[in-house]
mmCIF file of C-alpha atoms in Angstrom:
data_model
loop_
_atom_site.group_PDB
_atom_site.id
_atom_site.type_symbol
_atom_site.label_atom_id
_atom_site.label_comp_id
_atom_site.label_asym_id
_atom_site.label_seq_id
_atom_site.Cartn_x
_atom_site.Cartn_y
_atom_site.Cartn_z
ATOM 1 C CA UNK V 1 0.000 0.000 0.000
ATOM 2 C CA UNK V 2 1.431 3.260 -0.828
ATOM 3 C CA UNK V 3 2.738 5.847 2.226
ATOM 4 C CA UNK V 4 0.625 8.437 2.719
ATOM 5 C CA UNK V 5 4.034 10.670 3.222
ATOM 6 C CA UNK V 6 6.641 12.362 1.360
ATOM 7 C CA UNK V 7 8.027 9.825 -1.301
ATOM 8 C CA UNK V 8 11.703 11.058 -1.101
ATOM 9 C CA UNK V 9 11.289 10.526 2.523
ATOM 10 C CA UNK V 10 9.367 6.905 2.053
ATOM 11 C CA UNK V 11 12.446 6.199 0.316
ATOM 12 C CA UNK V 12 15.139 7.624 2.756
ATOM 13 C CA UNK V 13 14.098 5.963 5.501
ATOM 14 C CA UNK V 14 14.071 2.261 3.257
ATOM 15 C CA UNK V 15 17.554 2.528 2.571
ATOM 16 C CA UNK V 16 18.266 2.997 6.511
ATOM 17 C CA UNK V 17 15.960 0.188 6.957
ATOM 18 C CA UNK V 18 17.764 -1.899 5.023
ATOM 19 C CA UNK V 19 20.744 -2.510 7.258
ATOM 20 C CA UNK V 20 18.554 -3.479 10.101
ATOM 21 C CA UNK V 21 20.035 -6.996 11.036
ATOM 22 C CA UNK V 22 22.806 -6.353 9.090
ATOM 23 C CA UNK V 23 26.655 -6.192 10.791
ATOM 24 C CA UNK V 24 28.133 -5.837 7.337
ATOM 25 C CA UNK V 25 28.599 -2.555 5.326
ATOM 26 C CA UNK V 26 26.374 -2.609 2.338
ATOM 27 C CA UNK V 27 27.304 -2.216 -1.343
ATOM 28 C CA UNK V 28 25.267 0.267 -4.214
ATOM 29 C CA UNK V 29 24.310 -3.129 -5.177
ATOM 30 C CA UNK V 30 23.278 -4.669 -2.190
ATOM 31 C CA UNK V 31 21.155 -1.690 -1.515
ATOM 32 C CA UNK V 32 19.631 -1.401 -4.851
ATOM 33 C CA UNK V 33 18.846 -5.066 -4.332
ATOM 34 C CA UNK V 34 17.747 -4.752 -1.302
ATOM 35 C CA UNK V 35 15.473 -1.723 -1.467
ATOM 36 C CA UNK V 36 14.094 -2.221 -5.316
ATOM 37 C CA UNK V 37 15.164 1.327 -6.056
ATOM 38 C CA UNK V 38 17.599 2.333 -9.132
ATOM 39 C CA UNK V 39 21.608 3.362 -8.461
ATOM 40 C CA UNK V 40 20.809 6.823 -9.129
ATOM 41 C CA UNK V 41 18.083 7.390 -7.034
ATOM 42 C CA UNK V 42 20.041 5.695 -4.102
ATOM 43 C CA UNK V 43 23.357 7.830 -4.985
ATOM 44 C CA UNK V 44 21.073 10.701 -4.970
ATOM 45 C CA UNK V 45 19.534 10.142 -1.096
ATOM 46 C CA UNK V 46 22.636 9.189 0.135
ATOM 47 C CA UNK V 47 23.993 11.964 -0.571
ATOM 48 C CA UNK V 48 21.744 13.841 2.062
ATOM 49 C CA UNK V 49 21.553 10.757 4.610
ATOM 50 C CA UNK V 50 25.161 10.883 4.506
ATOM 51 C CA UNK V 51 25.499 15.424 4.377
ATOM 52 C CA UNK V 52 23.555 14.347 8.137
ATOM 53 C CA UNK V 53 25.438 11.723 9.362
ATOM 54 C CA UNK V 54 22.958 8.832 8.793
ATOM 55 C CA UNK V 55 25.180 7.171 6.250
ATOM 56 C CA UNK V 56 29.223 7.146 6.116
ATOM 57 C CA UNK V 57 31.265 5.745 2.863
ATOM 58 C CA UNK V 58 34.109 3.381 3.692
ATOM 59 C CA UNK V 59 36.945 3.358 1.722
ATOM 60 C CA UNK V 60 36.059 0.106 -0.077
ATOM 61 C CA UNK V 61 32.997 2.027 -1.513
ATOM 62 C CA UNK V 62 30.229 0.414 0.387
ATOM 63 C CA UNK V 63 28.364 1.957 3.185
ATOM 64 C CA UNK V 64 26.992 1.529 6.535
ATOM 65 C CA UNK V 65 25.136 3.280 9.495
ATOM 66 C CA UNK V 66 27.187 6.591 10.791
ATOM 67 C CA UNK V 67 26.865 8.156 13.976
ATOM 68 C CA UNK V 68 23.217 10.022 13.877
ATOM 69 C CA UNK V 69 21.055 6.777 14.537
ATOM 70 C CA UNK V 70 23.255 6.016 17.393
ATOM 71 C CA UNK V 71 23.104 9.678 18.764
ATOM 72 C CA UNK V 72 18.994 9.632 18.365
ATOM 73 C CA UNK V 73 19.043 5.805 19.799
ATOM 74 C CA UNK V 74 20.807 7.310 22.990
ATOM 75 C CA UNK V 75 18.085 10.348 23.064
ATOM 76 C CA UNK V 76 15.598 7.583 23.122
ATOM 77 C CA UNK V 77 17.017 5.987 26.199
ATOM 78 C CA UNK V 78 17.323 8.921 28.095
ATOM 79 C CA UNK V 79 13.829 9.887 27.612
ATOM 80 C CA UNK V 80 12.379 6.329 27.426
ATOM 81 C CA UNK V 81 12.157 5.338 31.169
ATOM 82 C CA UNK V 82 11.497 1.597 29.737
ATOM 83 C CA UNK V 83 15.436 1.251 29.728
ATOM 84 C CA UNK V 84 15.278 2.052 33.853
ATOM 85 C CA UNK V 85 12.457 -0.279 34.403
ATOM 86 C CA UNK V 86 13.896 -3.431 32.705
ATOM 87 C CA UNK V 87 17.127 -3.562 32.660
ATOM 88 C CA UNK V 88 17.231 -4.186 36.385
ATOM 89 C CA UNK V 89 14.792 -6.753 35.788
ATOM 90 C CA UNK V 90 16.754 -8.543 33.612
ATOM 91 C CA UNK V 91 20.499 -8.014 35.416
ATOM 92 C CA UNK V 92 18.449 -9.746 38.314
ATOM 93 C CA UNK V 93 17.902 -12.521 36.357
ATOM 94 C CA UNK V 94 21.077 -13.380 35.315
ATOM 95 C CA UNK V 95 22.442 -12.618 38.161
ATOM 96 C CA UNK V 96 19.797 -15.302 39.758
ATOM 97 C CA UNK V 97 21.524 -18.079 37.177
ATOM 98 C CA UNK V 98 18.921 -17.699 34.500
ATOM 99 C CA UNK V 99 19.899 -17.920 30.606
ATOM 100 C CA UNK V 100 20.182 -14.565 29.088
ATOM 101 C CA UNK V 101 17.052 -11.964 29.672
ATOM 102 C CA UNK V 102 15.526 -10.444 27.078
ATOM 103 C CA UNK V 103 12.570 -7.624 26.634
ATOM 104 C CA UNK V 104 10.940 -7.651 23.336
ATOM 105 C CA UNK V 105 8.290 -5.702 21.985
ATOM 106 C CA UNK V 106 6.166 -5.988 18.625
ATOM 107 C CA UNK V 107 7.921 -3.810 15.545
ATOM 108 C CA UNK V 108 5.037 -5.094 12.669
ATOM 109 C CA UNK V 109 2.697 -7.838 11.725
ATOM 110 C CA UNK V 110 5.517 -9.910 11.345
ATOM 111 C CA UNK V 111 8.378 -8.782 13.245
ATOM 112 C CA UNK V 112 9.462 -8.460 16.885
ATOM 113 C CA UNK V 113 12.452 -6.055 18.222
ATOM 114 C CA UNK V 114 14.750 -7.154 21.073
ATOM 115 C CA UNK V 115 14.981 -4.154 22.970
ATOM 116 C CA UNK V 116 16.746 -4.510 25.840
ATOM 117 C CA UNK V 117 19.105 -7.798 26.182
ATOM 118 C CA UNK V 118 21.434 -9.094 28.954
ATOM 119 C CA UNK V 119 24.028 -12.224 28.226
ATOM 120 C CA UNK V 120 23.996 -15.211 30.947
ATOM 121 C CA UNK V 121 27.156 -16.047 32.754
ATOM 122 C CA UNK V 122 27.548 -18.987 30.888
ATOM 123 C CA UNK V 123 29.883 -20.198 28.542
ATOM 124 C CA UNK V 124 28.127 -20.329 25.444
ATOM 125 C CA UNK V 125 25.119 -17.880 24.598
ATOM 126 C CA UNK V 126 22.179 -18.225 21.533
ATOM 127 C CA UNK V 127 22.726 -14.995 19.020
ATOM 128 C CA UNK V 128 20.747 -12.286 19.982
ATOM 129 C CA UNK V 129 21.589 -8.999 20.459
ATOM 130 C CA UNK V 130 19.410 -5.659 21.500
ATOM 131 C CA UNK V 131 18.298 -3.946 18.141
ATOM 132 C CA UNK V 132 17.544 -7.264 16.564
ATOM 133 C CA UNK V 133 14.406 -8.212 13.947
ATOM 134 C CA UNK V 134 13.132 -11.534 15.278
ATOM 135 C CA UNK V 135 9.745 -13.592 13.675
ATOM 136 C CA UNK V 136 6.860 -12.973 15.745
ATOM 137 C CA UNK V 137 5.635 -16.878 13.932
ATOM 138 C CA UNK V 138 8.812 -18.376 15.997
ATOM 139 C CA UNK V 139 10.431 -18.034 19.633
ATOM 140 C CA UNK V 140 9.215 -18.111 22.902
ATOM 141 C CA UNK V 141 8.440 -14.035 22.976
ATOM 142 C CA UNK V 142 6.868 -13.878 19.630
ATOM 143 C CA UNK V 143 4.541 -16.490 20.867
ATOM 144 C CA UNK V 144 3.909 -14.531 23.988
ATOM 145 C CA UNK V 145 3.384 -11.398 21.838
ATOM 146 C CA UNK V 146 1.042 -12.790 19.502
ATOM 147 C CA UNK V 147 -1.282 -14.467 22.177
ATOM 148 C CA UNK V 148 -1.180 -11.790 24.424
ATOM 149 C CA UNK V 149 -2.437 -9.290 21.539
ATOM 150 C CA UNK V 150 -5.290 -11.572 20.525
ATOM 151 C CA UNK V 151 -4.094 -14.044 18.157
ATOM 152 C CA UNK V 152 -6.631 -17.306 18.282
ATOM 153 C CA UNK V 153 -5.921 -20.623 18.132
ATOM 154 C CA UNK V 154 -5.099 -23.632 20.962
ATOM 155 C CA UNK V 155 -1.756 -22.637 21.547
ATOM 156 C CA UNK V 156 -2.615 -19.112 22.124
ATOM 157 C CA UNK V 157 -4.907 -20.165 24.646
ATOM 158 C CA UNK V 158 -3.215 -22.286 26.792
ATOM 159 C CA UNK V 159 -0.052 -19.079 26.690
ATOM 160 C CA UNK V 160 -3.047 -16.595 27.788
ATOM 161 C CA UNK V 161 -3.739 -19.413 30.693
ATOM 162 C CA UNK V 162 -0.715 -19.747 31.657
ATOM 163 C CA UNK V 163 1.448 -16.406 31.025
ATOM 164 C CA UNK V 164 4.036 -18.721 29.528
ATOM 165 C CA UNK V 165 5.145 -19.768 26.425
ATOM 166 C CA UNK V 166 8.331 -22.174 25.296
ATOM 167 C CA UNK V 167 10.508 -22.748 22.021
ATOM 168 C CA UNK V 168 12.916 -25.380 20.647
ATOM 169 C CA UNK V 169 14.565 -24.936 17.671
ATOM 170 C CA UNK V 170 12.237 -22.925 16.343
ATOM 171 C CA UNK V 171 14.206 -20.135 15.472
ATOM 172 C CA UNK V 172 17.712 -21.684 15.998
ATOM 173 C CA UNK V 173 18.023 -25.645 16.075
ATOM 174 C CA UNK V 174 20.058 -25.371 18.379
ATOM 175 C CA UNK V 175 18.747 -22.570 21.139
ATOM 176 C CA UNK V 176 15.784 -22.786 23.307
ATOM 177 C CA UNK V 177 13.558 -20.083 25.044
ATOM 178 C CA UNK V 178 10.956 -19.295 27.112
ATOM 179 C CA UNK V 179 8.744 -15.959 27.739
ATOM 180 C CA UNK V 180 5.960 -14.570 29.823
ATOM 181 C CA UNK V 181 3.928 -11.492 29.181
ATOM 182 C CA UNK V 182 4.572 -7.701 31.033
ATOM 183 C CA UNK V 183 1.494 -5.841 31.229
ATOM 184 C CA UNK V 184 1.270 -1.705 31.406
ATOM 185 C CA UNK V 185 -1.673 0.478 32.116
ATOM 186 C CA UNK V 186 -5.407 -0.188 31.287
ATOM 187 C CA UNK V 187 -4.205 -4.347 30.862
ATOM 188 C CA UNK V 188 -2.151 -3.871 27.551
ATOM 189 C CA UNK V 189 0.737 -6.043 26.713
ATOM 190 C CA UNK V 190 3.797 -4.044 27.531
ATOM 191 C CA UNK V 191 6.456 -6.546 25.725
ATOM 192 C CA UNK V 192 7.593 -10.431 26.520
ATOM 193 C CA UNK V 193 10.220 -11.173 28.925
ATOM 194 C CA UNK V 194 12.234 -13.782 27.817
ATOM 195 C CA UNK V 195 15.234 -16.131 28.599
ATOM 196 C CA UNK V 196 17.455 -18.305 26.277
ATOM 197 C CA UNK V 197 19.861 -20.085 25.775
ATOM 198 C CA UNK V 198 21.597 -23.460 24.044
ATOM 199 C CA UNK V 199 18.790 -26.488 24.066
ATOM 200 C CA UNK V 200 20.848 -28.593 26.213
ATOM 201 C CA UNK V 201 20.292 -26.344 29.080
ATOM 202 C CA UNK V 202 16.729 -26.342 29.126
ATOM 203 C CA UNK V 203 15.924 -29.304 31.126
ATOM 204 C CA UNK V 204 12.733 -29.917 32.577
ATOM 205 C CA UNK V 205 13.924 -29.025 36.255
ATOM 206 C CA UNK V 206 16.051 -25.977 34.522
ATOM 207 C CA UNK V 207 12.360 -24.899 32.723
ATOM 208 C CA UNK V 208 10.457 -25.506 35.904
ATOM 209 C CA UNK V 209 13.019 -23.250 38.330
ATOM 210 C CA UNK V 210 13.614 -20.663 34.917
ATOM 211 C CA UNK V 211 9.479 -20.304 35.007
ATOM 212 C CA UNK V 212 8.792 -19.033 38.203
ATOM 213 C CA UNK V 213 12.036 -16.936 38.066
ATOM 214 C CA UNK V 214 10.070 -15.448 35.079
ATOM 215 C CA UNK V 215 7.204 -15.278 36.506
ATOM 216 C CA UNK V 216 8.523 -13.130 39.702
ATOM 217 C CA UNK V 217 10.058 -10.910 37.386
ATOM 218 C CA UNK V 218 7.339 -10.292 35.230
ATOM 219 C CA UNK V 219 5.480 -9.675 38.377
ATOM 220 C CA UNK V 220 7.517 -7.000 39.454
ATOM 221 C CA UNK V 221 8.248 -5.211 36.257
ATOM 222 C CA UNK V 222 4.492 -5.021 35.342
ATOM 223 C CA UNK V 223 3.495 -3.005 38.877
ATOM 224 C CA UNK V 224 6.294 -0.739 38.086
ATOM 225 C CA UNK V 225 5.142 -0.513 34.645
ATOM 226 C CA UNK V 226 1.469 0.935 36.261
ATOM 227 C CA UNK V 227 0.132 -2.191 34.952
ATOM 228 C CA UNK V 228 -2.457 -4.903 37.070
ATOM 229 C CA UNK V 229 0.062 -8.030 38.290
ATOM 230 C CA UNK V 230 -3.124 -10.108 39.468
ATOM 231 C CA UNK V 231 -3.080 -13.174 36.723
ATOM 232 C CA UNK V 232 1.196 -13.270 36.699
ATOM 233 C CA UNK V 233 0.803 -13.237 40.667
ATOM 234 C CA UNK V 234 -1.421 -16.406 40.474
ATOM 235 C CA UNK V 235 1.072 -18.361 38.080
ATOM 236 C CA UNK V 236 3.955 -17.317 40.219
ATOM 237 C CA UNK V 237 2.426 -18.325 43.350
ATOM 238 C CA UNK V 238 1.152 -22.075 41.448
ATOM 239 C CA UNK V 239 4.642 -22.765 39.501
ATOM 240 C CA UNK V 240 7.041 -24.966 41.452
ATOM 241 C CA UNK V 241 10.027 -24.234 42.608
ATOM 242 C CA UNK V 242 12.487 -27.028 43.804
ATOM 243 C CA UNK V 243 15.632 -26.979 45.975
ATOM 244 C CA UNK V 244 18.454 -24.330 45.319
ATOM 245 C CA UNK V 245 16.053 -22.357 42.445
ATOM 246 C CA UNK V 246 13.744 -20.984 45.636
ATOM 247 C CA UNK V 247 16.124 -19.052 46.765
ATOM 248 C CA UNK V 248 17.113 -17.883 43.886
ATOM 249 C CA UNK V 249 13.143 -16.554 43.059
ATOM 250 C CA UNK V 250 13.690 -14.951 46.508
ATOM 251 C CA UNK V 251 16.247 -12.547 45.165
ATOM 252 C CA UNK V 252 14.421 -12.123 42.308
ATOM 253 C CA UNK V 253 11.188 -11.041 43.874
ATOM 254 C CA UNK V 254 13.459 -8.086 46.083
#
């Protein structure tokens, strides 16, 4: 469907979008290909993403993000008191021996942005990194995400009965995940707390002790958030928590 905006600006702000996800510079081709618009009209916008700082040329020729987005993305966090609330949250975790914590939040119909992300103290970690593009169809927090803002179907229902969802291999063979829903004012789905890891790790008593660790959390973040704890409190209080993992939901609940 066409924007409704300025087309020079439509197409400004695809070219930027097309090194989401990408750690690479970019080549005039790889853009071109990646944005379906001609050489000239990319070497023409460039021109003025780069005049601001949005776009530097390397040597080589290609390009890649300069220092603007980063300078906004750092505006953002100072005025975005999300970045206060959560990352706590999530250092608490981790510091509790959980796999890495993760907040995501819904960026379209098909996408989901890891916004805030801290790595376990473990050896080996599953790739992802804050600023990532995830599926919303696959992972543990996509699942969450989609249930949690109305999607139907069985699987849905049991994650809206529960407040959590699971993944194996769904995104990576080899990772595994699981996520539980943070709620902000008026009952709306604030994002999908999250921890993951390698698949070995995720043993049944691991998944049991990980879930109410989740649970807690989500607890906590969602009355700081403004938003009404009462179903998370009732699956925190019901999941089971055996031998050294209870004290370890103890710290997280501070």
């Amino acid at each position: 469907m066409p924007s409704p905006g300025v087309a020079a600006v439509d197409r400004a702000l695809t070219i930027l979008a097309a090194f989401e996800g990408e750690p690479t510079p970019l080549s005039l081709a790889d853009l071109a290909r990646r944005t379906g618009l001609y050489k000239s009209t990319l070497l023409r916008l460039m021109t003025s993403l780069q005049e601001f700082g949005y776009l530097v040329q390397l040597a080589d020729g290609r390009y890649h993000l300069g220092p603007t987005p980063f300078r906004l993305g750092a505006v953002y966090q100072r005025v975005n008191n999300l970045h206060d609330q959560v990352m706590p949250v999530l250092r608490q975790l981790v510091a509790a021996g959980t796999e890495s914590a993760s907040f995501h939040v819904r960026h379209d119909a098909k996408q989901r942005l890891c916004v805030f992300r801290v790595d376990s103290q473990h050896s080996t970690l599953d790739r992802v990194e804050a600023g990532m593009l995830l599926p919303l169809d696959r992972g543990a927090a996509g699942k969450v995400i989609l249930a949690f803002d109305g999607e139907m179907g069985d699987t849905f229902g049991e994650i809206r009965k529960n407040c959590i969802a699971t993944s194996f291999g769904e995104r990576d063979p080899d990772c595994a995940g699981l996520a539980c829903p943070v709620f902000g004012p008026n009952g709306k789905l604030a994002g999908a707390l999250s921890l993951s890891g390698p698949k070995p790790r995720f043993t049944k008593e691991n998944i049991r002790a990980m879930s109410s660790l989740l649970l807690t959390a989500a607890t906590r973040l969602t009355r700081s958030l403004g938003g009404s704890s009462e179903l998370l409190e009732k699956m925190s209080t019901s999941a089971p928590v055996e031998g050294h993992s209870r004290e370890m939901s103890r710290r997280v609940g501070k």
